[in-house]
Amino acid sequence: MRALDVLEAIAGGTADLAALSAKLGTTRTTTHRLASALVDRRYLNFAPRGGYSLGPKLLELGFQAQRNMPLRQVAHAHLVRLAERTQDTVQLGILDDGVVLYLDKVPGQRRFEIRSTIGDRHPVWSTGLGKALVLDMSEAEWKSFFDMASAGGARPSAKARQQWLERMRSYAQVGVTFDLEESAPELRCVAAPIRDASGVIVAALSVSSIAQYMQPERMQALTHDVRATSIAISRALGWQS
């Protein structure tokens, strides 16, 4: 346990032996022995004038933990709690080959069912999940996703494209996106991105319901719970705000 105390103290900014010994309440000899063992195992680095710092072994273990932490497994309990609080359908998705791939779904408790299943693929531009997944991208990339709406159909008007871009700019400022019946009539949702330890958006979650239960006031109120859940999952994946 002392070795863990040493690591946490150094992670908190304590670098030299004297300060480390004082913080831990151990003798300089004991502190030096613990720190030296951690340096030997590459958990710490030591520079004569710079003192101690975290070592490459921790980085290796961090990447390994991230690889071994399946997104759906980490997120599912959070999605269940959100569905219980809101009584609405909660979904998890990722960006896969330019479209949204649905990884998980927790049904709501309303008298209707959101017709989606795990494995479904939907356009980015029309879904709350899709918009949340691309929030960090450039406007040029946003435009390319919107322009996919014209594939196999009528090209969207310049006015519709501009309105969509304006909404994306506002979503990017607050970190929450809406589906305002763009994917299906009467279907609305509130979505937010999920980040990994590096800060990159790796997934998104959404709360979906019909317009009757998703009036503008309630959608705004839901943004708090949706964001809080996305942050909780992100932190479980190693992200720090």
Coordinates of N, CA and C in Angstrom, one line a residue:
M1 N 0.8 -1.2 0.0 CA 0.0 0.0 0.0 C 0.9 1.3 0.0
R2 N 2.0 1.2 0.6 CA 2.9 2.3 0.7 C 3.4 2.7 -0.8
A3 N 3.6 1.7 -1.6 CA 4.0 2.0 -3.0 C 2.9 2.8 -3.7
L4 N 1.6 2.4 -3.4 CA 0.5 3.1 -4.0 C 0.5 4.6 -3.5
D5 N 0.8 4.8 -2.2 CA 0.8 6.1 -1.7 C 1.9 7.0 -2.4
V6 N 3.0 6.3 -2.6 CA 4.1 7.0 -3.3 C 3.6 7.4 -4.7
L7 N 3.0 6.5 -5.5 CA 2.5 6.9 -6.8 C 1.5 8.0 -6.8
E8 N 0.6 7.9 -5.9 CA -0.4 9.0 -5.8 C 0.1 10.3 -5.4
A9 N 1.1 10.3 -4.5 CA 1.8 11.6 -4.1 C 2.5 12.2 -5.3
I10 N 3.2 11.4 -6.0 CA 3.9 11.9 -7.2 C 3.0 12.4 -8.3
A11 N 1.9 11.6 -8.5 CA 0.9 12.0 -9.4 C 0.3 13.4 -9.0
G12 N 0.2 13.7 -7.7 CA -0.3 14.9 -7.2 C 0.7 16.1 -7.3
G13 N 1.9 15.8 -7.7 CA 2.9 16.9 -7.9 C 4.0 16.9 -7.0
T14 N 4.1 16.0 -6.0 CA 5.3 15.9 -5.1 C 6.4 15.2 -5.8
A15 N 7.5 15.9 -6.0 CA 8.6 15.3 -6.9 C 9.9 15.0 -6.2
D16 N 10.3 15.7 -5.2 CA 11.6 15.5 -4.6 C 11.4 14.6 -3.3
L17 N 12.5 14.0 -2.9 CA 12.5 13.0 -1.9 C 12.1 13.5 -0.5
A18 N 12.6 14.7 -0.2 CA 12.3 15.3 1.1 C 10.8 15.6 1.2
A19 N 10.2 16.2 0.2 CA 8.8 16.5 0.2 C 7.9 15.2 0.2
L20 N 8.4 14.2 -0.5 CA 7.7 13.0 -0.6 C 7.7 12.3 0.8
S21 N 8.8 12.3 1.4 CA 9.0 11.7 2.8 C 8.1 12.4 3.8
A22 N 8.0 13.8 3.7 CA 7.2 14.5 4.6 C 5.7 14.2 4.4
K23 N 5.3 14.1 3.1 CA 3.9 13.9 2.7 C 3.4 12.5 3.2
L24 N 4.3 11.5 3.1 CA 3.9 10.2 3.5 C 4.1 9.9 4.9
G25 N 4.9 10.7 5.6 CA 5.2 10.5 7.0 C 6.1 9.3 7.3
T26 N 7.0 9.1 6.3 CA 8.0 8.0 6.4 C 9.4 8.6 6.4
T27 N 10.4 7.8 6.8 CA 11.7 8.3 6.9 C 12.3 8.4 5.4
R28 N 13.3 9.2 5.3 CA 13.9 9.4 3.9 C 14.4 8.0 3.4
T29 N 14.9 7.2 4.3 CA 15.5 5.9 3.9 C 14.4 5.0 3.3
T30 N 13.3 5.0 4.1 CA 12.1 4.1 3.6 C 11.5 4.7 2.3
T31 N 11.4 6.0 2.3 CA 10.8 6.6 1.1 C 11.7 6.3 -0.1
H32 N 13.0 6.5 0.1 CA 13.9 6.2 -1.0 C 13.9 4.8 -1.5
R33 N 13.8 3.9 -0.6 CA 13.7 2.4 -0.9 C 12.5 2.2 -1.7
L34 N 11.3 2.7 -1.3 CA 10.1 2.5 -2.0 C 10.1 3.1 -3.4
A35 N 10.6 4.3 -3.5 CA 10.7 5.0 -4.8 C 11.6 4.3 -5.7
S36 N 12.8 3.9 -5.2 CA 13.8 3.2 -6.1 C 13.2 1.9 -6.6
A37 N 12.4 1.2 -5.8 CA 11.8 -0.1 -6.3 C 10.9 0.2 -7.5
L38 N 10.1 1.3 -7.3 CA 9.2 1.7 -8.4 C 9.9 2.2 -9.6
V39 N 11.1 2.8 -9.5 CA 11.9 3.2 -10.6 C 12.4 2.0 -11.3
D40 N 12.9 1.0 -10.6 CA 13.4 -0.2 -11.2 C 12.3 -0.9 -12.0
R41 N 11.1 -0.9 -11.6 CA 10.0 -1.5 -12.3 C 9.3 -0.6 -13.3
R42 N 9.9 0.6 -13.5 CA 9.4 1.5 -14.5 C 8.1 2.2 -14.2
Y43 N 7.6 2.1 -13.0 CA 6.4 2.8 -12.6 C 6.8 4.3 -12.3
L44 N 8.0 4.6 -12.0 CA 8.5 6.0 -11.9 C 9.7 6.2 -12.7
N45 N 9.9 7.5 -13.0 CA 11.1 8.0 -13.6 C 11.8 8.8 -12.5
F46 N 13.2 8.9 -12.6 CA 13.9 9.8 -11.7 C 15.0 10.5 -12.5
A47 N 15.0 11.8 -12.3 CA 16.0 12.7 -12.9 C 16.7 13.4 -11.8
P48 N 18.0 13.5 -11.8 CA 18.8 14.1 -10.6 C 18.3 15.5 -10.2
R49 N 18.0 16.3 -11.2 CA 17.6 17.7 -10.9 C 16.0 17.9 -10.9
G50 N 15.4 16.9 -11.5 CA 13.9 17.1 -11.7 C 13.1 16.3 -10.7
G51 N 13.8 15.3 -10.0 CA 13.1 14.5 -9.1 C 12.3 13.4 -9.7
Y52 N 11.2 12.9 -9.1 CA 10.4 11.8 -9.5 C 9.3 12.2 -10.4
S53 N 8.9 11.4 -11.3 CA 7.7 11.6 -12.2 C 7.2 10.2 -12.5
L54 N 5.9 10.2 -13.0 CA 5.3 8.9 -13.3 C 6.0 8.3 -14.5
G55 N 6.1 6.9 -14.5 CA 6.9 6.2 -15.5 C 6.1 5.6 -16.6
P56 N 6.8 5.0 -17.6 CA 6.1 4.5 -18.8 C 5.3 3.2 -18.5
K57 N 5.6 2.5 -17.4 CA 4.8 1.3 -17.1 C 3.3 1.7 -16.8
L58 N 3.1 2.8 -16.2 CA 1.7 3.2 -15.9 C 1.0 3.5 -17.2
L59 N 1.7 4.1 -18.1 CA 1.1 4.4 -19.4 C 0.7 3.1 -20.1
E60 N 1.6 2.1 -20.1 CA 1.3 0.8 -20.7 C 0.1 0.2 -20.1
L61 N 0.0 0.2 -18.8 CA -1.1 -0.4 -18.1 C -2.4 0.3 -18.4
G62 N -2.3 1.6 -18.5 CA -3.5 2.4 -18.8 C -4.0 2.1 -20.2
F63 N -3.2 1.9 -21.2 CA -3.6 1.6 -22.5 C -4.2 0.2 -22.5
Q64 N -3.6 -0.7 -21.7 CA -4.1 -2.1 -21.7 C -5.5 -2.1 -21.0
A65 N -5.6 -1.4 -20.0 CA -6.9 -1.3 -19.3 C -8.0 -0.7 -20.2
Q66 N -7.6 0.3 -21.0 CA -8.6 0.9 -21.9 C -9.0 -0.1 -23.0
R67 N -8.0 -0.9 -23.5 CA -8.3 -1.9 -24.5 C -9.2 -3.0 -24.0
N68 N -9.0 -3.3 -22.7 CA -9.8 -4.5 -22.1 C -11.1 -4.0 -21.5
M69 N -11.5 -2.8 -21.7 CA -12.7 -2.3 -21.1 C -13.8 -2.1 -22.2
P70 N -14.6 -3.1 -22.4 CA -15.6 -3.0 -23.5 C -16.6 -1.9 -23.2
L71 N -16.8 -1.1 -24.2 CA -17.7 0.1 -24.0 C -19.1 -0.2 -23.5
R72 N -19.7 -1.2 -24.2 CA -21.1 -1.6 -23.8 C -21.2 -2.1 -22.4
Q73 N -20.2 -2.9 -22.0 CA -20.2 -3.4 -20.6 C -20.1 -2.3 -19.6
V74 N -19.2 -1.3 -19.9 CA -19.0 -0.2 -19.0 C -20.3 0.7 -18.9
A75 N -20.9 0.9 -20.1 CA -22.0 1.9 -20.2 C -23.3 1.3 -19.7
H76 N -23.6 0.0 -19.8 CA -24.9 -0.5 -19.7 C -25.6 -0.1 -18.4
A77 N -25.0 -0.3 -17.2 CA -25.6 0.0 -16.0 C -26.0 1.5 -15.9
H78 N -25.2 2.4 -16.5 CA -25.5 3.8 -16.5 C -26.8 4.1 -17.4
L79 N -26.9 3.3 -18.5 CA -28.0 3.5 -19.4 C -29.3 3.0 -18.7
V80 N -29.2 1.9 -17.9 CA -30.4 1.4 -17.2 C -30.9 2.4 -16.2
R81 N -30.0 3.0 -15.5 CA -30.4 4.0 -14.5 C -31.0 5.2 -15.1
L82 N -30.5 5.6 -16.3 CA -31.0 6.8 -17.0 C -32.4 6.5 -17.5
A83 N -32.6 5.3 -18.0 CA -33.9 4.9 -18.5 C -34.9 4.8 -17.3
E84 N -34.5 4.4 -16.2 CA -35.4 4.3 -15.0 C -35.8 5.7 -14.6
R85 N -34.9 6.6 -14.6 CA -35.2 8.0 -14.2 C -36.1 8.7 -15.1
T86 N -35.9 8.5 -16.4 CA -36.6 9.3 -17.4 C -37.9 8.5 -17.9
Q87 N -37.9 7.2 -17.7 CA -39.0 6.3 -18.2 C -39.0 6.3 -19.8
D88 N -38.0 6.8 -20.4 CA -37.9 6.8 -21.8 C -36.8 5.8 -22.3
T89 N -36.8 5.6 -23.6 CA -35.8 4.6 -24.2 C -34.4 5.3 -24.3
V90 N -33.4 4.5 -23.8 CA -32.1 5.0 -23.8 C -31.2 4.1 -24.8
Q91 N -30.4 4.8 -25.6 CA -29.6 4.0 -26.6 C -28.2 4.5 -26.6
L92 N -27.3 3.6 -27.0 CA -25.9 3.8 -27.1 C -25.4 3.5 -28.5
G93 N -24.6 4.4 -29.1 CA -24.2 4.2 -30.5 C -22.8 4.7 -30.7
I94 N -22.2 4.2 -31.8 CA -20.8 4.6 -32.2 C -20.9 5.0 -33.7
L95 N -19.8 5.7 -34.1 CA -19.7 6.0 -35.5 C -18.9 4.9 -36.2
D96 N -19.6 4.3 -37.2 CA -19.0 3.2 -37.9 C -19.1 3.4 -39.4
D97 N -18.0 3.6 -40.1 CA -18.0 3.7 -41.5 C -19.0 4.8 -42.0
G98 N -19.0 5.9 -41.3 CA -19.8 7.1 -41.7 C -21.3 7.1 -41.3
V99 N -21.7 6.1 -40.5 CA -23.1 6.0 -40.0 C -23.1 5.7 -38.6
V100 N -24.3 5.8 -37.9 CA -24.4 5.5 -36.5 C -24.8 4.0 -36.4
L101 N -24.0 3.3 -35.6 CA -24.2 1.9 -35.3 C -24.7 1.8 -33.9
Y102 N -25.9 1.2 -33.7 CA -26.5 1.1 -32.3 C -26.0 -0.1 -31.6
L103 N -25.3 0.1 -30.5 CA -24.7 -0.9 -29.7 C -25.5 -1.5 -28.5
D104 N -26.4 -0.6 -28.0 CA -27.2 -1.0 -26.8 C -28.5 -0.2 -26.8
K105 N -29.5 -0.8 -26.2 CA -30.8 -0.2 -26.0 C -31.5 -0.6 -24.8
V106 N -32.0 0.3 -24.0 CA -32.7 0.0 -22.8 C -34.1 0.6 -23.0
P107 N -35.1 -0.3 -23.2 CA -36.5 0.2 -23.5 C -37.0 1.1 -22.3
G108 N -37.9 2.0 -22.7 CA -38.6 2.9 -21.7 C -39.8 2.2 -21.1
Q109 N -40.5 3.0 -20.3 CA -41.7 2.4 -19.6 C -43.0 3.1 -20.1
R110 N -42.9 3.7 -21.3 CA -44.1 4.3 -21.8 C -45.0 3.3 -22.5
R111 N -46.2 3.6 -23.0 CA -47.1 2.7 -23.6 C -46.8 2.5 -25.1
F112 N -45.6 2.8 -25.6 CA -45.3 2.6 -27.0 C -43.8 2.2 -27.0
E113 N -43.3 1.8 -28.1 CA -42.0 1.3 -28.3 C -41.2 2.0 -29.4
I114 N -40.0 2.5 -29.0 CA -39.2 3.1 -30.1 C -38.7 1.9 -31.0
R115 N -39.0 2.0 -32.2 CA -38.7 0.9 -33.1 C -37.2 1.0 -33.6
S116 N -36.3 0.5 -32.8 CA -34.9 0.4 -33.1 C -34.4 -0.9 -32.4
T117 N -33.4 -1.4 -33.0 CA -32.8 -2.6 -32.4 C -31.2 -2.5 -32.4
I118 N -30.6 -3.2 -31.5 CA -29.1 -3.3 -31.5 C -28.6 -3.8 -32.9
G119 N -27.7 -3.1 -33.4 CA -27.2 -3.4 -34.8 C -27.7 -2.6 -35.9
D120 N -28.8 -1.8 -35.6 CA -29.3 -0.9 -36.6 C -28.3 0.1 -37.0
R121 N -28.4 0.6 -38.2 CA -27.5 1.7 -38.7 C -28.3 2.8 -39.3
H122 N -28.0 4.0 -38.8 CA -28.8 5.2 -39.2 C -27.8 6.4 -39.6
P123 N -28.4 7.3 -40.4 CA -27.5 8.4 -40.9 C -27.1 9.3 -39.7
V124 N -26.0 9.9 -39.8 CA -25.5 10.8 -38.8 C -26.3 12.1 -38.7
W125 N -26.7 12.7 -39.9 CA -27.3 14.0 -39.9 C -28.6 14.1 -39.2
S126 N -29.4 12.9 -39.2 CA -30.8 13.0 -38.8 C -31.0 12.5 -37.4
T127 N -30.0 11.9 -36.7 CA -30.1 11.3 -35.4 C -29.4 12.1 -34.4
G128 N -30.0 12.1 -33.1 CA -29.3 12.8 -32.0 C -28.0 12.2 -31.8
L129 N -27.9 10.8 -31.8 CA -26.7 10.1 -31.6 C -25.6 10.5 -32.6
G130 N -26.0 10.6 -33.8 CA -25.1 10.9 -34.9 C -24.5 12.3 -34.7
K131 N -25.3 13.3 -34.4 CA -24.9 14.6 -34.2 C -23.9 14.7 -33.0
A132 N -24.2 14.0 -31.9 CA -23.3 14.0 -30.8 C -22.0 13.3 -31.1
L133 N -22.0 12.3 -32.0 CA -20.7 11.6 -32.3 C -19.8 12.5 -33.1
V134 N -20.3 13.5 -33.8 CA -19.4 14.3 -34.7 C -19.3 15.8 -34.2
L135 N -19.6 16.0 -32.9 CA -19.6 17.4 -32.4 C -18.2 18.0 -32.5
D136 N -17.1 17.2 -32.4 CA -15.8 17.7 -32.4 C -15.2 17.9 -33.8
M137 N -16.0 17.5 -34.8 CA -15.5 17.6 -36.2 C -15.6 19.0 -36.7
S138 N -15.0 19.3 -37.8 CA -15.0 20.6 -38.5 C -16.4 20.8 -39.2
E139 N -16.7 22.0 -39.5 CA -17.9 22.3 -40.2 C -17.9 21.7 -41.6
A140 N -16.7 21.6 -42.2 CA -16.7 20.9 -43.5 C -17.1 19.5 -43.4
E141 N -16.7 18.8 -42.3 CA -17.1 17.4 -42.1 C -18.6 17.4 -41.8
W142 N -19.1 18.3 -41.0 CA -20.6 18.4 -40.8 C -21.3 18.4 -42.1
K143 N -20.9 19.3 -43.0 CA -21.6 19.5 -44.2 C -21.6 18.2 -45.0
S144 N -20.5 17.5 -45.0 CA -20.4 16.2 -45.7 C -21.5 15.2 -45.2
F145 N -21.6 15.2 -43.9 CA -22.6 14.2 -43.3 C -24.0 14.7 -43.7
F146 N -24.3 16.0 -43.7 CA -25.6 16.5 -44.1 C -25.9 16.2 -45.6
D147 N -24.9 16.4 -46.4 CA -25.1 16.2 -47.8 C -25.3 14.7 -48.2
M148 N -25.0 13.8 -47.3 CA -25.4 12.4 -47.5 C -26.9 12.2 -47.6
A149 N -27.6 13.2 -47.0 CA -29.1 13.1 -47.0 C -29.6 13.1 -48.5
S150 N -28.8 13.6 -49.4 CA -29.3 13.7 -50.8 C -29.1 12.4 -51.6
A151 N -28.3 11.5 -51.0 CA -28.0 10.3 -51.7 C -29.3 9.5 -51.9
G152 N -29.6 9.2 -53.2 CA -30.8 8.5 -53.5 C -32.1 9.3 -53.4
G153 N -32.0 10.6 -53.2 CA -33.2 11.4 -53.1 C -33.0 12.8 -53.5
A154 N -34.0 13.7 -53.2 CA -33.9 15.1 -53.5 C -32.8 15.8 -52.7
R155 N -32.0 16.6 -53.3 CA -31.0 17.3 -52.6 C -31.6 18.3 -51.6
P156 N -31.2 18.4 -50.4 CA -31.7 19.3 -49.4 C -31.5 20.7 -49.9
S157 N -32.4 21.6 -49.5 CA -32.3 23.0 -49.9 C -31.1 23.7 -49.1
A158 N -30.6 24.8 -49.7 CA -29.6 25.5 -49.1 C -30.0 26.0 -47.7
K159 N -31.3 26.4 -47.6 CA -31.8 26.9 -46.3 C -31.8 25.8 -45.3
A160 N -32.2 24.6 -45.7 CA -32.2 23.5 -44.7 C -30.8 23.2 -44.2
R161 N -29.9 23.2 -45.2 CA -28.5 22.9 -44.8 C -27.9 24.0 -43.9
Q162 N -28.3 25.2 -44.1 CA -27.8 26.3 -43.2 C -28.4 26.2 -41.8
Q163 N -29.7 25.9 -41.8 CA -30.4 25.7 -40.5 C -29.7 24.6 -39.7
W164 N -29.4 23.5 -40.4 CA -28.8 22.3 -39.7 C -27.4 22.7 -39.2
L165 N -26.6 23.4 -40.0 CA -25.3 23.9 -39.5 C -25.4 24.8 -38.3
E166 N -26.4 25.7 -38.3 CA -26.6 26.6 -37.2 C -26.9 25.8 -35.9
R167 N -27.7 24.8 -36.1 CA -28.0 24.0 -34.9 C -26.8 23.2 -34.4
M168 N -26.0 22.7 -35.3 CA -24.8 22.0 -34.9 C -23.8 22.9 -34.2
R169 N -23.7 24.2 -34.6 CA -22.9 25.1 -33.9 C -23.4 25.3 -32.5
S170 N -24.7 25.4 -32.3 CA -25.2 25.6 -30.9 C -25.1 24.4 -30.1
Y171 N -25.2 23.2 -30.7 CA -25.0 21.9 -30.0 C -23.6 21.8 -29.5
A172 N -22.6 22.2 -30.4 CA -21.2 22.1 -30.0 C -20.9 22.9 -28.8
Q173 N -21.6 24.1 -28.7 CA -21.3 25.0 -27.6 C -21.7 24.4 -26.2
V174 N -22.8 23.6 -26.2 CA -23.4 23.1 -25.0 C -23.1 21.6 -24.8
G175 N -22.6 20.9 -25.8 CA -22.3 19.5 -25.6 C -23.4 18.6 -25.6
V176 N -24.6 19.0 -26.1 CA -25.8 18.2 -26.1 C -26.5 18.4 -27.5
T177 N -27.0 17.3 -28.1 CA -27.7 17.5 -29.4 C -29.1 17.0 -29.3
F178 N -29.9 17.4 -30.2 CA -31.4 17.0 -30.3 C -31.7 16.4 -31.6
D179 N -32.6 15.5 -31.6 CA -33.3 15.0 -32.8 C -34.7 15.6 -32.8
L180 N -35.0 16.5 -33.7 CA -36.2 17.2 -33.7 C -37.1 16.7 -34.8
E181 N -37.4 15.4 -34.7 CA -38.2 14.7 -35.7 C -37.6 14.6 -37.1
E182 N -36.2 14.7 -37.1 CA -35.5 14.6 -38.4 C -35.4 13.2 -38.9
S183 N -35.3 12.2 -37.9 CA -35.2 10.8 -38.3 C -36.5 10.2 -38.5
A184 N -37.6 10.6 -37.8 CA -38.9 10.0 -38.0 C -39.9 11.0 -37.4
P185 N -41.1 11.1 -38.0 CA -42.2 12.0 -37.5 C -42.5 11.6 -36.0
E186 N -42.7 12.7 -35.2 CA -43.1 12.5 -33.8 C -42.0 12.0 -32.9
L187 N -40.8 11.6 -33.5 CA -39.7 11.1 -32.6 C -38.7 12.2 -32.3
R188 N -38.4 12.3 -31.0 CA -37.5 13.3 -30.6 C -36.5 12.7 -29.6
C189 N -35.3 13.2 -29.5 CA -34.3 12.7 -28.6 C -33.4 13.8 -28.1
V190 N -32.7 13.5 -27.0 CA -31.6 14.3 -26.4 C -30.4 13.4 -26.3
A191 N -29.3 13.8 -26.9 CA -28.1 13.0 -26.9 C -26.9 13.8 -26.5
A192 N -25.8 13.0 -26.1 CA -24.6 13.6 -25.6 C -23.4 12.7 -25.9
P193 N -22.2 13.2 -26.2 CA -21.1 12.3 -26.5 C -20.4 11.7 -25.3
I194 N -19.8 10.6 -25.6 CA -19.0 9.9 -24.6 C -17.5 9.9 -25.0
R195 N -16.6 10.2 -24.1 CA -15.2 10.3 -24.5 C -14.4 9.3 -23.8
D196 N -13.2 8.9 -24.4 CA -12.3 8.0 -23.7 C -11.2 8.8 -23.0
A197 N -10.2 8.0 -22.5 CA -9.2 8.7 -21.7 C -8.4 9.8 -22.4
S198 N -8.4 9.7 -23.7 CA -7.7 10.7 -24.5 C -8.5 11.9 -24.8
G199 N -9.8 11.9 -24.4 CA -10.7 13.0 -24.7 C -11.4 12.9 -26.0
V200 N -11.1 11.9 -26.8 CA -11.8 11.7 -28.1 C -13.2 11.1 -27.9
I201 N -14.1 11.6 -28.7 CA -15.5 11.1 -28.7 C -15.5 9.7 -29.3
V202 N -15.9 8.7 -28.5 CA -15.9 7.3 -29.0 C -17.3 6.7 -29.1
A203 N -18.3 7.4 -28.5 CA -19.6 6.9 -28.5 C -20.6 8.0 -28.2
A204 N -21.9 7.7 -28.1 CA -22.8 8.7 -27.7 C -24.0 8.0 -27.1
L205 N -24.8 8.6 -26.3 CA -26.0 8.0 -25.7 C -27.2 9.0 -26.0
S206 N -28.4 8.5 -26.0 CA -29.5 9.3 -26.2 C -30.7 8.8 -25.4
V207 N -31.6 9.8 -25.1 CA -32.9 9.5 -24.5 C -34.0 9.9 -25.6
S208 N -34.8 8.9 -25.9 CA -35.7 9.1 -27.0 C -37.2 8.9 -26.6
S209 N -38.1 9.6 -27.2 CA -39.5 9.5 -26.9 C -40.3 10.2 -28.0
I210 N -41.6 10.1 -27.9 CA -42.4 10.7 -28.9 C -42.7 12.2 -28.5
A211 N -43.1 13.0 -29.4 CA -43.2 14.4 -29.2 C -44.1 14.8 -28.0
Q212 N -45.1 13.9 -27.7 CA -46.0 14.2 -26.6 C -45.2 14.3 -25.3
Y213 N -44.2 13.5 -25.1 CA -43.3 13.5 -23.9 C -42.1 14.3 -24.1
M214 N -41.9 14.9 -25.2 CA -40.6 15.6 -25.5 C -40.9 17.0 -26.0
Q215 N -41.7 17.7 -25.2 CA -41.9 19.1 -25.5 C -40.6 19.9 -25.2
P216 N -40.4 21.0 -25.8 CA -39.1 21.8 -25.7 C -38.6 21.9 -24.2
E217 N -39.6 22.2 -23.3 CA -39.2 22.4 -21.9 C -38.6 21.2 -21.3
R218 N -39.2 20.0 -21.6 CA -38.7 18.8 -21.1 C -37.4 18.4 -21.7
M219 N -37.2 18.7 -23.0 CA -36.0 18.3 -23.7 C -34.8 19.1 -23.0
Q220 N -35.1 20.4 -22.7 CA -34.1 21.2 -22.1 C -33.7 20.7 -20.7
A221 N -34.8 20.2 -20.0 CA -34.6 19.7 -18.6 C -33.8 18.4 -18.7
L222 N -34.0 17.6 -19.7 CA -33.3 16.3 -19.8 C -31.8 16.5 -20.1
T223 N -31.4 17.6 -20.6 CA -30.0 17.8 -21.0 C -29.1 17.5 -19.8
H224 N -29.6 17.9 -18.6 CA -28.8 17.7 -17.4 C -28.5 16.2 -17.1
D225 N -29.5 15.4 -17.1 CA -29.4 14.0 -16.9 C -28.6 13.3 -18.0
V226 N -28.8 13.7 -19.2 CA -28.1 13.1 -20.3 C -26.6 13.4 -20.3
R227 N -26.3 14.6 -20.0 CA -24.9 15.0 -19.9 C -24.2 14.4 -18.7
A228 N -24.9 14.3 -17.6 CA -24.4 13.7 -16.4 C -24.0 12.3 -16.6
T229 N -24.9 11.6 -17.3 CA -24.7 10.1 -17.6 C -23.5 10.0 -18.6
S230 N -23.5 10.8 -19.6 CA -22.4 10.7 -20.6 C -21.0 11.0 -19.9
I231 N -21.0 11.9 -19.0 CA -19.8 12.2 -18.2 C -19.4 11.1 -17.3
A232 N -20.4 10.4 -16.7 CA -20.1 9.3 -15.8 C -19.5 8.1 -16.6
I233 N -20.0 7.9 -17.8 CA -19.5 6.8 -18.6 C -18.1 7.2 -19.1
S234 N -17.9 8.4 -19.5 CA -16.6 8.9 -19.9 C -15.5 8.7 -18.8
R235 N -15.9 9.1 -17.6 CA -15.0 8.9 -16.5 C -14.6 7.5 -16.3
A236 N -15.6 6.6 -16.4 CA -15.4 5.2 -16.2 C -14.4 4.7 -17.3
L237 N -14.4 5.4 -18.5 CA -13.4 5.0 -19.5 C -12.1 5.7 -19.4
G238 N -11.9 6.5 -18.3 CA -10.6 7.1 -18.0 C -10.5 8.6 -18.3
W239 N -11.6 9.2 -18.9 CA -11.6 10.6 -19.2 C -11.7 11.5 -18.0
Q240 N -10.9 12.6 -18.0 CA -11.0 13.6 -17.0 C -11.3 14.9 -17.6
S241 N -12.3 15.6 -17.0 CA -12.7 16.9 -17.6 C -11.6 17.9 -17.3

